[in-house]
Tab-separated table of N, CA, C and O in Angstrom:
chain	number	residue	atom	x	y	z
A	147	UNK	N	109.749	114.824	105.917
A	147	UNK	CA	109.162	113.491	105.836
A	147	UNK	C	109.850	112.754	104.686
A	147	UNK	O	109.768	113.339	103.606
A	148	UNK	N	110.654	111.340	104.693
A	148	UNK	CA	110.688	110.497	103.652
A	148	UNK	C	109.933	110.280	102.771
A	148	UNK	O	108.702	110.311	102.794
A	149	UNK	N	110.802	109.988	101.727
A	149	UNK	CA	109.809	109.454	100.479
A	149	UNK	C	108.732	108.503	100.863
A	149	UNK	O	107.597	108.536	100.388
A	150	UNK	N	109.305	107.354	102.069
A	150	UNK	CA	108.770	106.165	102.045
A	150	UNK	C	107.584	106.627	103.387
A	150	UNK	O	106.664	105.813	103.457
A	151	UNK	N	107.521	107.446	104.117
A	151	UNK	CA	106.838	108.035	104.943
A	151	UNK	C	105.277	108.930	104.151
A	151	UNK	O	104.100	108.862	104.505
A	152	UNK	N	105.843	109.629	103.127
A	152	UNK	CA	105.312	110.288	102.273
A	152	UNK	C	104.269	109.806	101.292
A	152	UNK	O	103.322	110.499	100.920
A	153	UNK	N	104.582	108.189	100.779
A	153	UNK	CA	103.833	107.503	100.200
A	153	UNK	C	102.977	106.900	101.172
A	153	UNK	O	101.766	106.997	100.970
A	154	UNK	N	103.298	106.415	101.989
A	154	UNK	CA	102.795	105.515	103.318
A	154	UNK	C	101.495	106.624	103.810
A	154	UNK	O	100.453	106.209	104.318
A	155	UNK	N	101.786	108.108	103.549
A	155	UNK	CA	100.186	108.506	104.190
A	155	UNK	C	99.183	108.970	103.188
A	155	UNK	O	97.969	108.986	103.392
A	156	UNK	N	99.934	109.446	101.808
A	156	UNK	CA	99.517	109.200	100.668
A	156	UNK	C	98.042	107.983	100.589
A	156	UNK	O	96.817	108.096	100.568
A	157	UNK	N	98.825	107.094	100.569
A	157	UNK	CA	98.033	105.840	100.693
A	157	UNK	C	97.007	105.198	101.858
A	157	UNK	O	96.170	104.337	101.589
A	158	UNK	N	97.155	105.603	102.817
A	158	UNK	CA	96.843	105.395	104.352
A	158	UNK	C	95.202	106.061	104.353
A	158	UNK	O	94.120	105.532	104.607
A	159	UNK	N	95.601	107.553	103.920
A	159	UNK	CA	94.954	108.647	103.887
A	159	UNK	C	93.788	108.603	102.643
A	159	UNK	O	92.620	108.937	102.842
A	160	UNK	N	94.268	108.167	101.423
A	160	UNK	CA	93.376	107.948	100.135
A	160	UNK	C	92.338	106.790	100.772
A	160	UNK	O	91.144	107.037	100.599
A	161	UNK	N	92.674	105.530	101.503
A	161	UNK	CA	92.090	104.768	101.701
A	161	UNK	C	90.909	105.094	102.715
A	161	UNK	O	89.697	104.895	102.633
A	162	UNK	N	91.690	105.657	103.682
A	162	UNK	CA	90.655	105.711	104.896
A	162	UNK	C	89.423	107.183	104.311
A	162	UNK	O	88.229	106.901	104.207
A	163	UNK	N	89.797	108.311	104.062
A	163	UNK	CA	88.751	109.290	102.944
A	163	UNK	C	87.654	108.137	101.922
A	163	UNK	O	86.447	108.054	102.152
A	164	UNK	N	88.054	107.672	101.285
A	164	UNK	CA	87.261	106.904	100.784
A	164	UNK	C	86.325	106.075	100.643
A	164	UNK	O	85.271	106.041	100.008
A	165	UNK	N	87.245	104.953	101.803
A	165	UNK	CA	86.915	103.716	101.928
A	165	UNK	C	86.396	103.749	103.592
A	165	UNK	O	85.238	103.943	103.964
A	166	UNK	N	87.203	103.583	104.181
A	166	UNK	CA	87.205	102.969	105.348
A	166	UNK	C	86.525	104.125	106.458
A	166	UNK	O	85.783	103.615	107.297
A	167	UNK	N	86.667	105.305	106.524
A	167	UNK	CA	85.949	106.537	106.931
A	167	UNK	C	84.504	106.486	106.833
A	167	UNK	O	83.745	106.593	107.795
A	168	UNK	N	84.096	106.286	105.402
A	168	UNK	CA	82.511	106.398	105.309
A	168	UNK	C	81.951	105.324	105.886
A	168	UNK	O	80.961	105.386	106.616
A	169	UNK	N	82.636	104.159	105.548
A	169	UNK	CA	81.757	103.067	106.375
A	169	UNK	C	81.970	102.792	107.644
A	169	UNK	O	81.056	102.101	108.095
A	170	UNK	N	83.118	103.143	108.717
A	170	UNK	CA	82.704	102.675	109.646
A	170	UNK	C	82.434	104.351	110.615
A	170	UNK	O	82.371	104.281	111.842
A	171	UNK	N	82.321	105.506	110.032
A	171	UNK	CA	81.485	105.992	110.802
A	171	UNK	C	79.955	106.205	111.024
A	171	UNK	O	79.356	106.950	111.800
A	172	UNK	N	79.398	105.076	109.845
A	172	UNK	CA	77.977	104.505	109.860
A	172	UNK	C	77.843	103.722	111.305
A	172	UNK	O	76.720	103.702	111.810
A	173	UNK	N	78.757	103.179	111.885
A	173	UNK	CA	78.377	102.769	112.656
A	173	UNK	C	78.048	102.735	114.236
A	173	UNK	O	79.006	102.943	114.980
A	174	UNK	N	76.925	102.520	114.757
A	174	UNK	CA	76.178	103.215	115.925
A	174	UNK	C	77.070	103.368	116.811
A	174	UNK	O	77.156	104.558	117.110
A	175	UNK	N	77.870	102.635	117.447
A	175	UNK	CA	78.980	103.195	118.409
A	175	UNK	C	80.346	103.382	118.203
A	175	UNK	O	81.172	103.350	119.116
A	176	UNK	N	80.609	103.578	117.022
A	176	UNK	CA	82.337	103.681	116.801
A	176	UNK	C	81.905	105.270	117.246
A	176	UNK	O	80.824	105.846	117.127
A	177	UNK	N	83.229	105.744	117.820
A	177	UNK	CA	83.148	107.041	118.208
A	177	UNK	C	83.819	107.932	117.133
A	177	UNK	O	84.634	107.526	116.305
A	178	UNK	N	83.380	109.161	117.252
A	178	UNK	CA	83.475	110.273	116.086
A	178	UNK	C	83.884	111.514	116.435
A	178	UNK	O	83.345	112.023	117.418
A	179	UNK	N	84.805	112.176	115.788
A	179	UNK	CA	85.369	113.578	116.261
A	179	UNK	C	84.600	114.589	115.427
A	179	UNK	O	84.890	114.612	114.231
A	180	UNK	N	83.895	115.224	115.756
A	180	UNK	CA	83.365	116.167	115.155
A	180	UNK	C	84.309	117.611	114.825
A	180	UNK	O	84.250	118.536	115.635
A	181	UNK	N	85.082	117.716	113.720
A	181	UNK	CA	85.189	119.139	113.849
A	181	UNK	C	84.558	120.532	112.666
A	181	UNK	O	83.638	120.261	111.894
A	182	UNK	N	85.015	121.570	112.675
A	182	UNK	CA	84.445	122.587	111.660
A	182	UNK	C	85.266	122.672	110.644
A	182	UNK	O	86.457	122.920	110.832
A	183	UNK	N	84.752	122.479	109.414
A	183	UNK	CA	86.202	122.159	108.220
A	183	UNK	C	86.765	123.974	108.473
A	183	UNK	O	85.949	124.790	108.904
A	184	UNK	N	87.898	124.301	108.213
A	184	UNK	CA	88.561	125.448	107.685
A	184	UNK	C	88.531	125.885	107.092
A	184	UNK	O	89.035	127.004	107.183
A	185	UNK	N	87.811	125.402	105.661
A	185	UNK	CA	87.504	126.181	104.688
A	185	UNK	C	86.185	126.337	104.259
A	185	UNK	O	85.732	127.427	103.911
A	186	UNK	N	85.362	124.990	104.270
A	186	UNK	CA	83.787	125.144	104.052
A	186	UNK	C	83.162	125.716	105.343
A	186	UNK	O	81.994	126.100	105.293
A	187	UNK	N	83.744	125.787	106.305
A	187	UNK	CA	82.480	125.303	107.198
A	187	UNK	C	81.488	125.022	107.824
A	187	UNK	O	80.703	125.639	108.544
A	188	UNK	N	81.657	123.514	107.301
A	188	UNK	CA	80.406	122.512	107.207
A	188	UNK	C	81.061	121.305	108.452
A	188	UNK	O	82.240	121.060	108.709
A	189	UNK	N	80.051	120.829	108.938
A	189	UNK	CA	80.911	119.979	110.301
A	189	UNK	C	81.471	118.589	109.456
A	189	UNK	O	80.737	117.916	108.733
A	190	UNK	N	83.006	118.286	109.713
A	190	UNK	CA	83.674	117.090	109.330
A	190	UNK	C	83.807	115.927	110.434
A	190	UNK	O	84.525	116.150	111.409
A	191	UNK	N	83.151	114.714	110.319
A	191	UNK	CA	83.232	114.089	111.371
A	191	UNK	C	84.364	112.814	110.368
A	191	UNK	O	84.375	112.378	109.217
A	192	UNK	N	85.436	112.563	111.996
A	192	UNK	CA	86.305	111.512	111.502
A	192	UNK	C	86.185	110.260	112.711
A	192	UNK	O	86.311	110.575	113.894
A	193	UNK	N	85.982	109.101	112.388
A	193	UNK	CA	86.303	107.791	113.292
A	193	UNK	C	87.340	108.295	114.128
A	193	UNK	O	88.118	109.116	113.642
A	194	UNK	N	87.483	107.893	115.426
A	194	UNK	CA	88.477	108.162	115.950
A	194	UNK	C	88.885	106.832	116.796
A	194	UNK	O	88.277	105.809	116.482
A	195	UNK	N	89.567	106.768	117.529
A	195	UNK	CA	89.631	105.771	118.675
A	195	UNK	C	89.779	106.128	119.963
A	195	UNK	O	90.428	105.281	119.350
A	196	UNK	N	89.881	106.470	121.098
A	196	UNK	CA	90.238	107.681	121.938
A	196	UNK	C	89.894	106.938	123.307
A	196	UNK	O	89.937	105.708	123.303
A	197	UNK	N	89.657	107.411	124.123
A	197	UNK	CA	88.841	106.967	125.612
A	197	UNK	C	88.787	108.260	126.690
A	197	UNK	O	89.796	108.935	126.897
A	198	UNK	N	87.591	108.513	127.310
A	198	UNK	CA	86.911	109.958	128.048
A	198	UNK	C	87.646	109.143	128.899
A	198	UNK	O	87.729	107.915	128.880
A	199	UNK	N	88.308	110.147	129.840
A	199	UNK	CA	88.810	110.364	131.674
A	199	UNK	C	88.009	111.225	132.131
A	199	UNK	O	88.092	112.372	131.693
A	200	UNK	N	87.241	110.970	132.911
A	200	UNK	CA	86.705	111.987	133.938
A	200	UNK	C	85.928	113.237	132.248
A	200	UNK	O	85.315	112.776	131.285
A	201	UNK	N	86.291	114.809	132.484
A	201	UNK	CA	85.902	115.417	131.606
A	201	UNK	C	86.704	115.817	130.712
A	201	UNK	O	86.637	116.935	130.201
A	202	UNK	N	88.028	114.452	130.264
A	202	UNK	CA	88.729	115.077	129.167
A	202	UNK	C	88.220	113.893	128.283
A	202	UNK	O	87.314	113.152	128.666
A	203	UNK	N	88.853	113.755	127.075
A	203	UNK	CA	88.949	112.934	125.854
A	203	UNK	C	90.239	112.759	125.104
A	203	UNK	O	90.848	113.645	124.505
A	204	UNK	N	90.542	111.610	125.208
A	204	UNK	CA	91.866	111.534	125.164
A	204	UNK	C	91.972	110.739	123.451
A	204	UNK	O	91.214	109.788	123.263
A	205	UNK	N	92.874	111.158	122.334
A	205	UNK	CA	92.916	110.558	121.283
A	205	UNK	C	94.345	111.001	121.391
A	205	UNK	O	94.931	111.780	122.142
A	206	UNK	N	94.936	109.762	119.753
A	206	UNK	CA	96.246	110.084	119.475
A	206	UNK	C	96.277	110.250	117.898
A	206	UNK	O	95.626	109.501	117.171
A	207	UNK	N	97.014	111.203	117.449
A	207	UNK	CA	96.532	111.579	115.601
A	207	UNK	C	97.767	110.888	115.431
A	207	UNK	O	98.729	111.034	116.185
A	208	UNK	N	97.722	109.716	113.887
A	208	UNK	CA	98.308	108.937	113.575
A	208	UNK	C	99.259	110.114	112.828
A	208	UNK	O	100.410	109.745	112.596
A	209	UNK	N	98.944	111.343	112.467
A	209	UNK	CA	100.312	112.042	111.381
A	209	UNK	C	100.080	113.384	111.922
A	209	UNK	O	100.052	114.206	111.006
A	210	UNK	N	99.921	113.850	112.962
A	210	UNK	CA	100.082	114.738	113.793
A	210	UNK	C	99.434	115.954	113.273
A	210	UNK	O	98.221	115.937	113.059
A	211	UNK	N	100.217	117.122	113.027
A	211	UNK	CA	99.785	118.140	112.505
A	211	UNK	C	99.431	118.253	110.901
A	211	UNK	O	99.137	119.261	110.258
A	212	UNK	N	99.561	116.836	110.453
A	212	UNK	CA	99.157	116.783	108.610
A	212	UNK	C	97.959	116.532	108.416
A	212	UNK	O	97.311	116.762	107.395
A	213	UNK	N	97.410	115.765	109.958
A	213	UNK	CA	95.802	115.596	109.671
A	213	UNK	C	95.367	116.508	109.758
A	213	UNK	O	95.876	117.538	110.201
A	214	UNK	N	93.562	116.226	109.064
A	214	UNK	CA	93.175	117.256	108.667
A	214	UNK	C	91.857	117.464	109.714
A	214	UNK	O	90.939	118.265	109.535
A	215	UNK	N	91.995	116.603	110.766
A	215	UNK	CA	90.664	116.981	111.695
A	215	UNK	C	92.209	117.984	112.690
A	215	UNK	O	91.913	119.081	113.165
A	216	UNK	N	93.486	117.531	112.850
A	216	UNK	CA	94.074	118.406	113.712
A	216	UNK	C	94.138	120.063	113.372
A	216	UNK	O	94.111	120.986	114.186
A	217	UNK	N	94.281	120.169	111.129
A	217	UNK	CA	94.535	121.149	111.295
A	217	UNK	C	93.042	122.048	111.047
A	217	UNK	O	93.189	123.208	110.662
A	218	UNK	N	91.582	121.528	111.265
A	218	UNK	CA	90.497	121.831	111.428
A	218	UNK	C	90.690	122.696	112.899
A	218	UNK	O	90.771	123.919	113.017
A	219	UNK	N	90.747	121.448	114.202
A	219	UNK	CA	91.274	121.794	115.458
A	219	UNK	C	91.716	123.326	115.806
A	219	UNK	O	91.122	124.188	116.454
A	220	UNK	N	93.430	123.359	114.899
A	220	UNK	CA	94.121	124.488	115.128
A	220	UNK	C	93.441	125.384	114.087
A	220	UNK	O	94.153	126.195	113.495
A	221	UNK	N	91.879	125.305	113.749
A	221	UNK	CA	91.503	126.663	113.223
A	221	UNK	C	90.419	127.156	113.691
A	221	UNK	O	90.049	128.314	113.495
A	222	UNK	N	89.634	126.039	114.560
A	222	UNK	CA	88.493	126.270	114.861
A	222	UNK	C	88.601	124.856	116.494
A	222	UNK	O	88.289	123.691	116.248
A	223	UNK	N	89.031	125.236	117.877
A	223	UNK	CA	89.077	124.369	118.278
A	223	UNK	C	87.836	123.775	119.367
A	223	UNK	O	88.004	123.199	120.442
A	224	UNK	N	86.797	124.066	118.809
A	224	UNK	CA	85.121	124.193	119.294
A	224	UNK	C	84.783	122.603	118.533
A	224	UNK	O	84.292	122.606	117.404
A	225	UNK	N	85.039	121.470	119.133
A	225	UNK	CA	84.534	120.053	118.577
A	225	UNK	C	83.342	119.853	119.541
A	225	UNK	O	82.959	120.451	120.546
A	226	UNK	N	82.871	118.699	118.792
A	226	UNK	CA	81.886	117.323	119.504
A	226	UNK	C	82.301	116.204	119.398
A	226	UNK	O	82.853	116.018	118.313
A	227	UNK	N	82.277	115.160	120.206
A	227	UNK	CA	82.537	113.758	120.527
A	227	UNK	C	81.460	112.816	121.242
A	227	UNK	O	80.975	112.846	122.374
A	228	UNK	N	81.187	111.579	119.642
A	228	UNK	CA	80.260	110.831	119.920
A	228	UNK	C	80.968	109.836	121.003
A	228	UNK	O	82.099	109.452	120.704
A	229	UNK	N	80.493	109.451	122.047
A	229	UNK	CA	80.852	108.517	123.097
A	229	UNK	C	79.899	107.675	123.056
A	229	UNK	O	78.815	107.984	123.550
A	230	UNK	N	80.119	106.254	122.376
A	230	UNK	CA	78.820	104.962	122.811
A	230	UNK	C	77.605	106.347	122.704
A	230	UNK	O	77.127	106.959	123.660
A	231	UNK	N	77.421	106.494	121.730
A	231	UNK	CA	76.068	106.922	121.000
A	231	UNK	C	75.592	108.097	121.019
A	231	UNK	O	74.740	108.482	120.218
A	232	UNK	N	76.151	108.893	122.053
A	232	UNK	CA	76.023	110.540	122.672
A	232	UNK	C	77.160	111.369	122.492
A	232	UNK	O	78.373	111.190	122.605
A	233	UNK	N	76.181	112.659	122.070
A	233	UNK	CA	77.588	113.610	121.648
A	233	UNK	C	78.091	114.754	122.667
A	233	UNK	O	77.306	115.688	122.497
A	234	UNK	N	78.761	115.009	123.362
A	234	UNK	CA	79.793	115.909	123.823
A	234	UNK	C	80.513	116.583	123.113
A	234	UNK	O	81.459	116.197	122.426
A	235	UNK	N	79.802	118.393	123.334
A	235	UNK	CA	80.956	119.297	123.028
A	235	UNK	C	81.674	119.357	123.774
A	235	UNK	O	81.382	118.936	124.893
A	236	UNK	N	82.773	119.828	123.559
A	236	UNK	CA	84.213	120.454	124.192
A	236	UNK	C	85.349	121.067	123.392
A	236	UNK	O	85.493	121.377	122.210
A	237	UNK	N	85.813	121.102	124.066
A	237	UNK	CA	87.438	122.465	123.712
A	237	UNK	C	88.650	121.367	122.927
A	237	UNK	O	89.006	120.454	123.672
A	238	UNK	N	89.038	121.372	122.086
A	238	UNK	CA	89.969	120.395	121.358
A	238	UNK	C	91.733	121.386	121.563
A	238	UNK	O	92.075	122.568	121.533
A	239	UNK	N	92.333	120.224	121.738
A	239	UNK	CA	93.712	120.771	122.338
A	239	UNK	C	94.943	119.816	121.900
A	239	UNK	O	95.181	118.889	122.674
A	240	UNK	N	95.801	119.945	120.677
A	240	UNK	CA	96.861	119.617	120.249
A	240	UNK	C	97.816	119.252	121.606
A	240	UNK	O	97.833	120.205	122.384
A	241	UNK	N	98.272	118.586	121.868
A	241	UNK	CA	99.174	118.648	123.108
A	241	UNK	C	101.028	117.409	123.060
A	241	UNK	O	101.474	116.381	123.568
A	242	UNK	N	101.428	118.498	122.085
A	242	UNK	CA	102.603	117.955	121.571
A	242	UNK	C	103.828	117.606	122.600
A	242	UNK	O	104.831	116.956	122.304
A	243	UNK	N	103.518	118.195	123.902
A	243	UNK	CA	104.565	117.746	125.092
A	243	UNK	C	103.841	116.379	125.875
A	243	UNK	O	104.279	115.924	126.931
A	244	UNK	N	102.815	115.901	125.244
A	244	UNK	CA	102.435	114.572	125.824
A	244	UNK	C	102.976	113.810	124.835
A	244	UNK	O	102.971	114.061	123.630
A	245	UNK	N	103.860	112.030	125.893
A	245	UNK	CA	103.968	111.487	125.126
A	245	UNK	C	103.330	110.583	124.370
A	245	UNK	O	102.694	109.676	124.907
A	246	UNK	N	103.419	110.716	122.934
A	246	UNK	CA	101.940	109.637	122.243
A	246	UNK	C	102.004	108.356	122.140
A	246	UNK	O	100.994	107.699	121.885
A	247	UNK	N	103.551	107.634	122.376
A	247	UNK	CA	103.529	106.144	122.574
A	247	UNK	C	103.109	105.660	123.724
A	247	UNK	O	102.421	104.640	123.774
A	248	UNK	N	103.530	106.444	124.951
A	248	UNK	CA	102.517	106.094	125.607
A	248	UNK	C	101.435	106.068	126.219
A	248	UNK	O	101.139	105.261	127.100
A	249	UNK	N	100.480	107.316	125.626
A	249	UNK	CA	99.282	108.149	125.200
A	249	UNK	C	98.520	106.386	125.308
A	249	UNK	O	97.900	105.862	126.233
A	250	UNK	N	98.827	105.962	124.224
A	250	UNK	CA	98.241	104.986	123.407
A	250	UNK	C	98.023	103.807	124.142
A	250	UNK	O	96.911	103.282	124.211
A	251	UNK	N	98.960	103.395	124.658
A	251	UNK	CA	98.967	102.319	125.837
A	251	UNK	C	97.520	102.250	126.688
A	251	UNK	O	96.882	101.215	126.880
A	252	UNK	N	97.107	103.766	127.211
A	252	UNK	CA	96.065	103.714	127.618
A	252	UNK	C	94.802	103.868	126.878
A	252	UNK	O	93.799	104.230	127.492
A	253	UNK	N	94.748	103.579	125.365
A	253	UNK	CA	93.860	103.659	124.411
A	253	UNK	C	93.299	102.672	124.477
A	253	UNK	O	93.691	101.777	125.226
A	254	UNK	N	92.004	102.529	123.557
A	254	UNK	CA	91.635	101.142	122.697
A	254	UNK	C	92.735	100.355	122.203
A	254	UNK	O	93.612	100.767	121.445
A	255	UNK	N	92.619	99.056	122.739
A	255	UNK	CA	94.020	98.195	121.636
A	255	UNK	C	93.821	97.965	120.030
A	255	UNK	O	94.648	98.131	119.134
A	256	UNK	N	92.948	97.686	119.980
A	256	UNK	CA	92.880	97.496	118.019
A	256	UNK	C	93.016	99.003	118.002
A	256	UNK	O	94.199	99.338	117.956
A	257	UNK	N	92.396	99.737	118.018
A	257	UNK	CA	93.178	101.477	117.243
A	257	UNK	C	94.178	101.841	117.391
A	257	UNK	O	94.644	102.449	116.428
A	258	UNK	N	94.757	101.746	118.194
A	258	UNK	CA	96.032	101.990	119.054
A	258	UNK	C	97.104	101.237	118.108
A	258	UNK	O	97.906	101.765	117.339
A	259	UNK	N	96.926	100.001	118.342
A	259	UNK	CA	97.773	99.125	117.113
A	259	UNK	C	98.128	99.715	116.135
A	259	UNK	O	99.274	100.103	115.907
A	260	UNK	N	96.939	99.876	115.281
A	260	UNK	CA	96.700	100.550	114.241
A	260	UNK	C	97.466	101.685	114.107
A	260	UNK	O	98.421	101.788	113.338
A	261	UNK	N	97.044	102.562	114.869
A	261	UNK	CA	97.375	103.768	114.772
A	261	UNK	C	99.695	103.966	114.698
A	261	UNK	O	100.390	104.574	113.885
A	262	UNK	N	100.071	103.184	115.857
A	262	UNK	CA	101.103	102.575	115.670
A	262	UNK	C	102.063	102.136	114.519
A	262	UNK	O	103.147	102.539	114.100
A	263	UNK	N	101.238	101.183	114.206
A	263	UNK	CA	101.284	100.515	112.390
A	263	UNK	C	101.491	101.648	111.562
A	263	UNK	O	102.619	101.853	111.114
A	264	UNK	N	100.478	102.466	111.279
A	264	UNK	CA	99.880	103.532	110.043
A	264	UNK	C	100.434	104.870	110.209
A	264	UNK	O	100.670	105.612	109.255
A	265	UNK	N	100.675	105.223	111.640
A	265	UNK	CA	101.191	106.387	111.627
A	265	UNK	C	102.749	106.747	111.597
A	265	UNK	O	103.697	106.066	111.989
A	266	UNK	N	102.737	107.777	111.125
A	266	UNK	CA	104.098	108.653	110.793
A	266	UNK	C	104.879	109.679	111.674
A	266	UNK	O	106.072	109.871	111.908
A	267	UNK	N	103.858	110.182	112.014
A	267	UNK	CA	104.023	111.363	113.199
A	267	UNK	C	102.870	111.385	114.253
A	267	UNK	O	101.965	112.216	114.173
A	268	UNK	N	102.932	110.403	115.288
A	268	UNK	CA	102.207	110.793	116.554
A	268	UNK	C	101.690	112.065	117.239
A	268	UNK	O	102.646	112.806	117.469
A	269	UNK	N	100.688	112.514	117.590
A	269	UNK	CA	100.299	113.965	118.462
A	269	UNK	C	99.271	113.476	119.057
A	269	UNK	O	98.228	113.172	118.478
A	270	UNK	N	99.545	113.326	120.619
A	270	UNK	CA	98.357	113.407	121.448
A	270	UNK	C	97.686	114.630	121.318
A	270	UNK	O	98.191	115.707	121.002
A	271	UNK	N	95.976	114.283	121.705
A	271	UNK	CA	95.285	115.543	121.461
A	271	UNK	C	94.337	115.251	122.416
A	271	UNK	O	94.131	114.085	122.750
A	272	UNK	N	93.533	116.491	123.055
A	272	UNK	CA	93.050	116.223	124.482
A	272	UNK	C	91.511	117.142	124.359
A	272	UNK	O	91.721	118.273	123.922
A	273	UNK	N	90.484	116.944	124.570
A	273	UNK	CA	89.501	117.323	124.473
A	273	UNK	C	88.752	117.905	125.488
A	273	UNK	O	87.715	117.285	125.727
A	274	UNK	N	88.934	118.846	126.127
A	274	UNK	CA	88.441	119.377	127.296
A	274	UNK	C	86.789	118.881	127.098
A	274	UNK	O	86.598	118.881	125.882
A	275	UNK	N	85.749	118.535	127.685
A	275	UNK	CA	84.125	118.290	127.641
A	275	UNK	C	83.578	119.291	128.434
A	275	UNK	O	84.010	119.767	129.484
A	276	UNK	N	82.381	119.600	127.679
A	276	UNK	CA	82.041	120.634	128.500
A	276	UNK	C	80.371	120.093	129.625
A	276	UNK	O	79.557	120.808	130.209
A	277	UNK	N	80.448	118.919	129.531
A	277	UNK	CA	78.918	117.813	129.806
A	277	UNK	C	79.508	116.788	130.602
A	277	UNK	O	78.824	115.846	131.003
């Protein structure tokens, strides 16, 4: 990763932990990835942006395997996903031979943007549901 890549999630990452994480997963329908931290575990829920097909769940991780709900995922891949207000367990699945630019296309547009903008390293990730 570049220096200028390196600072960019540095910063991205300080903000959204802090700032932008706590407050908008206060809110009643932004949707939420539930996973099991790796080291406490205690359940870590992160905002996500994503959209359910049928019984999958489709998201795209803005820095791939550096996040820390992915590398929760690859330790424990037993999540929940709030959908418009209801939670769904299912099977969480890294899926690095999908492509994530155009993963995204079929996303939410403001996250998607975003995610675009902010991210460094793309990884579609796929959520088997078990409901």
């Amino acid at each position: 990763m570049s220096r200028y890549h390196e600072m960019k999630f540095r910063a991205v990452t300080t903000f959204q932990r802090r700032i932008g994480n706590p407050i908008i997963r206060r809110l009643p329908n932004q949707t939420l990835l539930e996973t099991t931290g790796r080291t406490s575990g205690l359940p870590r829920r992160t905002p996500v942006g994503g959209r359910r097909a049928g019984r999958e769940f489709w998201l795209v991780s803005e820095y791939g395997e550096k996040s820390q709900y992915v590398r929760n995922i690859r330790a424990n891949p037993e999540v929940r996903v709030r959908i418009r207000g209801r939670w769904h367990a299912g099977t969480a699945h890294p899926v690095p031979q999908d492509d994530p630019r155009a993963r995204l296309a079929t996303l939410p547009r403001f996250n998607s943007a975003a995610v675009r903008a902010l991210g460094t390293d793309l990884l579609s990730v796929r959520v088997d549901l078990y409901d």
